[in-house]
Short mmCIF file of C-alpha atoms and ligand atoms in Angstrom, two decimals:
data_model
loop_
_atom_site.label_atom_id
_atom_site.label_comp_id
_atom_site.label_asym_id
_atom_site.label_seq_id
_atom_site.Cartn_x
_atom_site.Cartn_y
_atom_site.Cartn_z
CA MET A 290 -56.97 49.65 -30.79
CA ASP A 291 -56.02 50.17 -27.14
CA GLU A 292 -54.73 53.76 -26.88
CA ARG A 293 -52.04 52.66 -24.43
CA VAL A 294 -50.68 50.18 -26.95
CA VAL A 295 -50.73 52.86 -29.65
CA ARG A 296 -48.57 55.08 -27.43
CA ILE A 297 -46.16 52.22 -26.62
CA ASN A 298 -45.79 51.38 -30.30
CA GLU A 299 -45.25 55.01 -31.32
CA ALA A 300 -42.47 55.41 -28.75
CA ALA A 301 -40.90 52.09 -29.80
CA GLU A 302 -41.08 52.97 -33.51
CA TYR A 303 -39.29 56.25 -32.86
CA ILE A 304 -36.49 54.52 -30.94
CA LYS A 305 -36.21 51.71 -33.53
CA GLY A 306 -35.71 54.37 -36.19
CA ARG A 307 -32.86 55.88 -34.17
CA LEU A 308 -31.23 52.45 -33.69
CA GLY A 309 -31.28 51.49 -37.33
CA GLY A 310 -33.50 48.50 -36.56
CA LYS A 311 -31.02 46.79 -34.18
CA THR A 312 -32.70 44.58 -31.57
CA SER A 313 -31.66 44.70 -27.94
CA LEU A 314 -30.89 41.61 -25.89
CA ALA A 315 -31.39 43.28 -22.52
CA GLY A 316 -33.01 46.35 -21.05
CA ILE A 317 -31.51 48.07 -18.01
CA VAL A 318 -33.25 50.51 -15.67
CA LEU A 319 -30.76 52.63 -13.74
CA GLY A 320 -31.87 53.94 -10.37
CA SER A 321 -30.91 56.95 -8.27
CA GLY A 322 -27.19 57.68 -8.49
CA LEU A 323 -26.58 54.61 -10.67
CA GLY A 324 -26.71 56.29 -14.08
CA LYS A 325 -22.91 55.89 -14.33
CA LEU A 326 -23.32 52.34 -15.65
CA ALA A 327 -24.46 53.93 -18.90
CA ASP A 328 -20.96 55.44 -19.30
CA GLY A 329 -19.70 51.90 -19.94
CA ILE A 330 -21.95 51.46 -22.95
CA GLU A 331 -19.85 51.47 -26.13
CA ASP A 332 -20.89 53.32 -29.29
CA PRO A 333 -23.85 54.78 -27.45
CA VAL A 334 -26.90 56.25 -29.11
CA VAL A 335 -28.27 58.72 -26.55
CA ILE A 336 -31.91 59.67 -26.92
CA PRO A 337 -33.21 62.28 -24.42
CA TYR A 338 -36.66 61.35 -23.12
CA LYS A 339 -38.05 64.65 -24.35
CA GLU A 340 -37.46 63.49 -27.94
CA ILE A 341 -39.39 60.24 -27.50
CA PRO A 342 -43.14 60.40 -28.18
CA HIS A 343 -45.25 60.04 -24.98
CA PHE A 344 -42.23 59.88 -22.64
CA PRO A 345 -42.48 62.07 -19.56
CA VAL A 346 -39.38 63.87 -18.27
CA SER A 347 -37.89 62.46 -15.03
CA THR A 348 -37.82 65.07 -12.27
CA ALA A 349 -36.18 62.96 -9.54
CA VAL A 350 -32.79 64.02 -8.11
CA GLY A 351 -29.90 61.83 -9.27
CA HIS A 352 -31.78 60.85 -12.40
CA LYS A 353 -30.82 61.92 -15.88
CA GLY A 354 -33.42 61.54 -18.58
CA ASN A 355 -31.86 59.51 -21.38
CA PHE A 356 -32.56 56.33 -23.21
CA ILE A 357 -29.15 54.92 -24.16
CA ALA A 358 -28.54 52.06 -26.57
CA GLY A 359 -25.23 50.43 -27.38
CA THR A 360 -22.89 47.58 -26.53
CA LEU A 361 -22.28 46.41 -22.96
CA GLY A 362 -20.42 43.19 -22.19
CA GLY A 363 -20.37 42.56 -25.94
CA LYS A 364 -24.19 42.61 -26.19
CA PHE A 365 -26.53 45.22 -27.61
CA VAL A 366 -28.55 46.72 -24.75
CA VAL A 367 -30.91 49.59 -24.09
CA ALA A 368 -30.65 51.46 -20.81
CA MET A 369 -32.84 54.00 -19.09
CA GLN A 370 -30.66 56.57 -17.41
CA GLY A 371 -33.36 57.74 -15.00
CA ARG A 372 -36.76 56.24 -14.34
CA PHE A 373 -40.23 57.58 -13.65
CA HIS A 374 -41.62 57.31 -10.13
CA PHE A 375 -45.17 57.24 -8.85
CA TYR A 376 -44.20 59.92 -6.28
CA GLU A 377 -43.46 62.34 -9.11
CA GLY A 378 -47.17 62.24 -9.87
CA TYR A 379 -46.95 60.01 -12.94
CA SER A 380 -49.61 57.40 -13.58
CA MET A 381 -48.61 53.76 -13.33
CA GLU A 382 -49.09 53.63 -17.10
CA LEU A 383 -46.28 56.17 -17.52
CA VAL A 384 -44.10 54.57 -14.84
CA THR A 385 -44.19 51.28 -16.78
CA LEU A 386 -44.20 52.76 -20.32
CA PRO A 387 -40.41 52.33 -20.83
CA VAL A 388 -40.53 48.62 -19.97
CA ARG A 389 -43.44 48.12 -22.37
CA VAL A 390 -41.43 49.95 -25.03
CA MET A 391 -38.36 47.79 -24.31
CA LYS A 392 -40.55 44.71 -24.73
CA VAL A 393 -41.56 45.94 -28.20
CA LEU A 394 -37.86 46.61 -28.90
CA GLY A 395 -37.33 42.89 -28.33
CA ILE A 396 -35.52 42.65 -24.99
CA LYS A 397 -35.15 39.13 -23.62
CA TYR A 398 -34.03 40.17 -20.12
CA LEU A 399 -34.66 43.14 -17.84
CA PHE A 400 -32.12 44.44 -15.33
CA VAL A 401 -33.37 46.83 -12.65
CA SER A 402 -31.45 48.74 -10.02
CA ASN A 403 -32.26 51.15 -7.24
CA ALA A 404 -31.07 52.91 -4.13
CA ALA A 405 -32.72 51.51 -1.02
CA GLY A 406 -32.78 51.80 2.75
CA GLY A 407 -31.49 48.67 4.48
CA VAL A 408 -34.00 47.55 7.09
CA ASN A 409 -32.15 44.27 7.69
CA PHE A 410 -29.91 44.76 10.75
CA ALA A 411 -27.01 43.11 8.91
CA PHE A 412 -27.05 45.63 6.05
CA LYS A 413 -24.54 48.48 5.88
CA VAL A 414 -24.29 51.56 3.65
CA GLY A 415 -22.67 50.58 0.36
CA ASP A 416 -23.83 46.95 0.43
CA LEU A 417 -25.22 45.51 -2.78
CA MET A 418 -28.33 43.35 -2.45
CA ILE A 419 -29.61 40.90 -5.03
CA ILE A 420 -33.38 41.28 -5.00
CA ARG A 421 -34.79 37.77 -4.56
CA ASP A 422 -38.42 38.81 -4.05
CA HIS A 423 -40.51 41.90 -3.41
CA ILE A 424 -43.44 43.25 -1.43
CA ASN A 425 -45.51 45.75 -3.38
CA LEU A 426 -47.13 48.58 -1.44
CA LEU A 427 -47.60 50.69 -4.59
CA PRO A 428 -50.71 50.39 -6.76
CA ASN A 429 -50.40 47.42 -9.10
CA PRO A 430 -49.55 48.76 -12.59
CA LEU A 431 -51.71 46.06 -14.22
CA ILE A 432 -54.93 47.48 -12.74
CA GLY A 433 -57.29 48.42 -15.58
CA LYS A 434 -58.18 46.68 -18.81
CA ASN A 435 -55.62 43.94 -19.47
CA MET A 436 -53.23 44.55 -22.35
CA ASP A 437 -53.75 41.12 -23.91
CA ASP A 438 -50.99 41.73 -26.49
CA PHE A 439 -48.49 41.85 -23.63
CA GLY A 440 -49.66 39.18 -21.19
CA PRO A 441 -52.45 37.48 -19.24
CA ARG A 442 -54.99 39.08 -16.90
CA PHE A 443 -53.64 37.20 -13.87
CA PRO A 444 -49.88 36.81 -14.37
CA ASP A 445 -47.89 34.46 -12.20
CA MET A 446 -45.53 36.10 -9.69
CA THR A 447 -44.02 32.96 -8.19
CA ARG A 448 -40.56 33.82 -9.52
CA PRO A 449 -40.50 37.61 -9.96
CA TYR A 450 -36.67 37.55 -10.06
CA ASP A 451 -35.12 34.90 -12.25
CA PRO A 452 -33.43 32.15 -10.18
CA GLY A 453 -31.04 31.31 -13.04
CA LEU A 454 -29.82 34.90 -13.32
CA ILE A 455 -29.47 35.14 -9.53
CA GLY A 456 -27.34 31.96 -9.49
CA ARG A 457 -25.10 33.24 -12.28
CA MET A 458 -24.65 36.57 -10.49
CA GLU A 459 -23.68 34.85 -7.24
CA GLU A 460 -21.06 32.89 -9.14
CA ILE A 461 -19.71 36.06 -10.82
CA ALA A 462 -19.55 37.87 -7.47
CA ARG A 463 -17.62 34.98 -5.92
CA ARG A 464 -15.11 35.09 -8.77
CA GLU A 465 -14.78 38.88 -8.55
CA LYS A 466 -14.57 38.69 -4.73
CA ILE A 467 -17.45 41.13 -4.39
CA GLN A 468 -19.68 40.54 -1.37
CA LEU A 469 -23.38 40.45 -2.10
CA LYS A 470 -26.40 40.42 0.17
CA LYS A 471 -29.68 38.90 -0.97
CA GLY A 472 -33.11 39.90 0.18
CA VAL A 473 -36.64 41.18 -0.22
CA TYR A 474 -37.26 44.69 -1.58
CA LEU A 475 -40.33 46.54 -0.39
CA ALA A 476 -41.71 49.34 -2.56
CA GLY A 477 -43.66 52.15 -0.94
CA THR A 478 -44.95 55.33 -2.54
CA GLY A 479 -42.58 57.81 -0.87
CA PRO A 480 -41.63 60.57 -1.28
CA SER A 481 -41.26 60.95 2.48
CA TYR A 482 -38.78 58.54 4.00
CA GLU A 483 -40.16 56.12 6.56
CA THR A 484 -40.70 56.73 10.24
CA PRO A 485 -38.74 54.49 12.64
CA ALA A 486 -41.97 52.57 13.32
CA GLU A 487 -42.51 52.02 9.59
CA TYR A 488 -38.95 50.70 9.11
CA SER A 489 -39.52 48.28 12.01
CA PHE A 490 -42.88 47.24 10.55
CA PHE A 491 -41.32 46.55 7.14
CA ARG A 492 -38.65 44.39 8.75
CA LEU A 493 -41.33 42.50 10.67
CA ILE A 494 -43.28 41.69 7.50
CA GLY A 495 -40.19 40.28 5.81
CA ALA A 496 -38.50 43.16 3.98
CA ASP A 497 -34.72 43.56 3.91
CA ALA A 498 -34.65 46.84 1.98
CA VAL A 499 -37.13 49.60 1.19
CA GLY A 500 -37.43 52.00 -1.71
CA MET A 501 -39.86 53.89 -3.90
CA SER A 502 -39.48 52.26 -7.30
CA THR A 503 -38.59 49.15 -9.31
CA VAL A 504 -41.55 46.91 -8.49
CA PRO A 505 -43.91 48.47 -11.10
CA GLU A 506 -41.33 47.84 -13.83
CA VAL A 507 -40.76 44.28 -12.59
CA ILE A 508 -44.50 43.53 -12.60
CA ALA A 509 -44.84 44.92 -16.15
CA ALA A 510 -41.87 42.83 -17.31
CA ARG A 511 -43.17 39.64 -15.67
CA HIS A 512 -46.60 40.29 -17.22
CA SER A 513 -44.83 39.88 -20.58
CA GLY A 514 -42.80 36.88 -19.39
CA ILE A 515 -39.47 38.75 -19.40
CA PRO A 516 -36.95 37.32 -16.88
CA VAL A 517 -35.79 39.98 -14.42
CA PHE A 518 -32.61 40.55 -12.45
CA GLY A 519 -32.70 43.23 -9.73
CA MET A 520 -30.12 44.82 -7.46
CA SER A 521 -30.37 47.40 -4.67
CA VAL A 522 -27.59 49.59 -3.37
CA ILE A 523 -28.04 50.10 0.36
CA THR A 524 -27.71 53.85 0.80
CA ASN A 525 -28.85 54.25 4.40
CA GLU A 526 -29.22 52.02 7.43
CA ALA A 527 -32.93 52.02 8.06
CA HIS A 528 -32.98 49.95 11.21
CA GLY A 529 -35.46 52.09 13.08
CA ASP A 530 -33.13 52.72 16.02
CA PHE A 531 -31.67 56.06 14.96
CA PRO A 532 -29.29 58.25 16.98
CA GLU A 533 -30.97 61.38 18.36
CA ASP A 534 -29.57 63.71 15.69
CA TYR A 535 -30.08 61.38 12.68
CA VAL A 536 -31.83 62.64 9.53
CA ASN A 537 -32.52 60.85 6.25
CA ASP A 538 -31.11 62.99 3.48
CA GLY A 539 -31.76 62.47 -0.24
CA GLU A 540 -28.36 63.91 -1.19
CA GLU A 541 -26.56 61.40 1.07
CA VAL A 542 -28.56 58.62 -0.58
CA ILE A 543 -27.35 59.72 -4.03
CA LYS A 544 -23.72 59.95 -2.81
CA ALA A 545 -23.83 56.43 -1.35
CA ALA A 546 -25.35 55.04 -4.56
CA ASP A 547 -22.74 56.81 -6.66
CA ALA A 548 -19.94 55.25 -4.56
CA ALA A 549 -21.34 51.76 -5.24
CA ALA A 550 -22.11 52.34 -8.92
CA ASP A 551 -18.76 51.04 -10.23
CA ARG A 552 -19.14 47.70 -8.42
CA MET A 553 -22.71 47.31 -9.61
CA SER A 554 -21.75 48.26 -13.18
CA LEU A 555 -19.02 45.63 -13.25
CA LEU A 556 -21.41 42.93 -12.01
CA PHE A 557 -24.17 43.86 -14.46
CA THR A 558 -21.70 43.98 -17.36
CA ARG A 559 -20.27 40.55 -16.47
CA LEU A 560 -23.72 38.99 -16.17
CA ILE A 561 -24.90 40.52 -19.45
CA SER A 562 -21.79 39.20 -21.19
CA THR A 563 -22.94 35.62 -20.35
CA LEU A 564 -26.40 36.02 -21.92
CA ASP A 565 -27.65 34.98 -25.29
N1 HPA B 794 -36.71 54.58 2.18
C1 HPA B 794 -37.30 54.66 0.97
N2 HPA B 794 -36.62 54.82 -0.16
C2 HPA B 794 -35.27 54.90 -0.09
C3 HPA B 794 -34.60 54.83 1.13
C4 HPA B 794 -35.36 54.66 2.33
O1 HPA B 794 -34.84 54.61 3.46
N3 HPA B 794 -33.27 54.95 0.87
C5 HPA B 794 -33.15 55.07 -0.49
N4 HPA B 794 -34.37 55.05 -1.06
#
């Protein structure tokens, strides 16, 4: 048997044991500074990554390392409070391991979130952006022998983010009077932030926001046919025309994400409550 699948199944079996066999409707990946959403999960079962077989420990700032299962919006969900990034030195197999495990746990939807720089001139710090598409400048996580148990060799990426979920979220935001932007998320490797020329280049090729995550998980989920909803919190204005004394600061990024986390949590909870 494929060793990667053995590892996925061992991690999933361990978590299943801790959840008393309950199946999860949705998986949620919480990005930098957005771990707070997990506080809204009722009757949580908190499983530190270090207890899960084959799980690496997240080293990124603003990321806790817990797998949390429980009820959100009346539905049973599993959430990753902290993700694994390529820039931490993890292989793409490890970066996507949690999504593979969630698939085995039975999730029918994947929600992803991140902190991102807004390269679109109209984007301001604190804006929330529905991800409608992405540009991947990270290695594709499906490179290597195809995991046939999970999906096809050449998966379709025509609708990486589910149009139905996007429509429902827009409706919820209108009702809640929360302004949303919508755009294209570009994933680079990091960990250095972009130069002004790179931000301008990304805008030119069609990106609205830039970050260092999310896309590997989305590709792994779409490989397995799981519908995805994604949202970015704009944590810095990455327009490429910086004042002379400007510096990009990771701590400021976390603070901006934290300030937006309540709004994002409310929207995710509302959308999850409509699913079945
Ligand atoms: N670039 C890359 N990743 C990021 C940024 C950025 O400007 N802001 C938050 N994550």
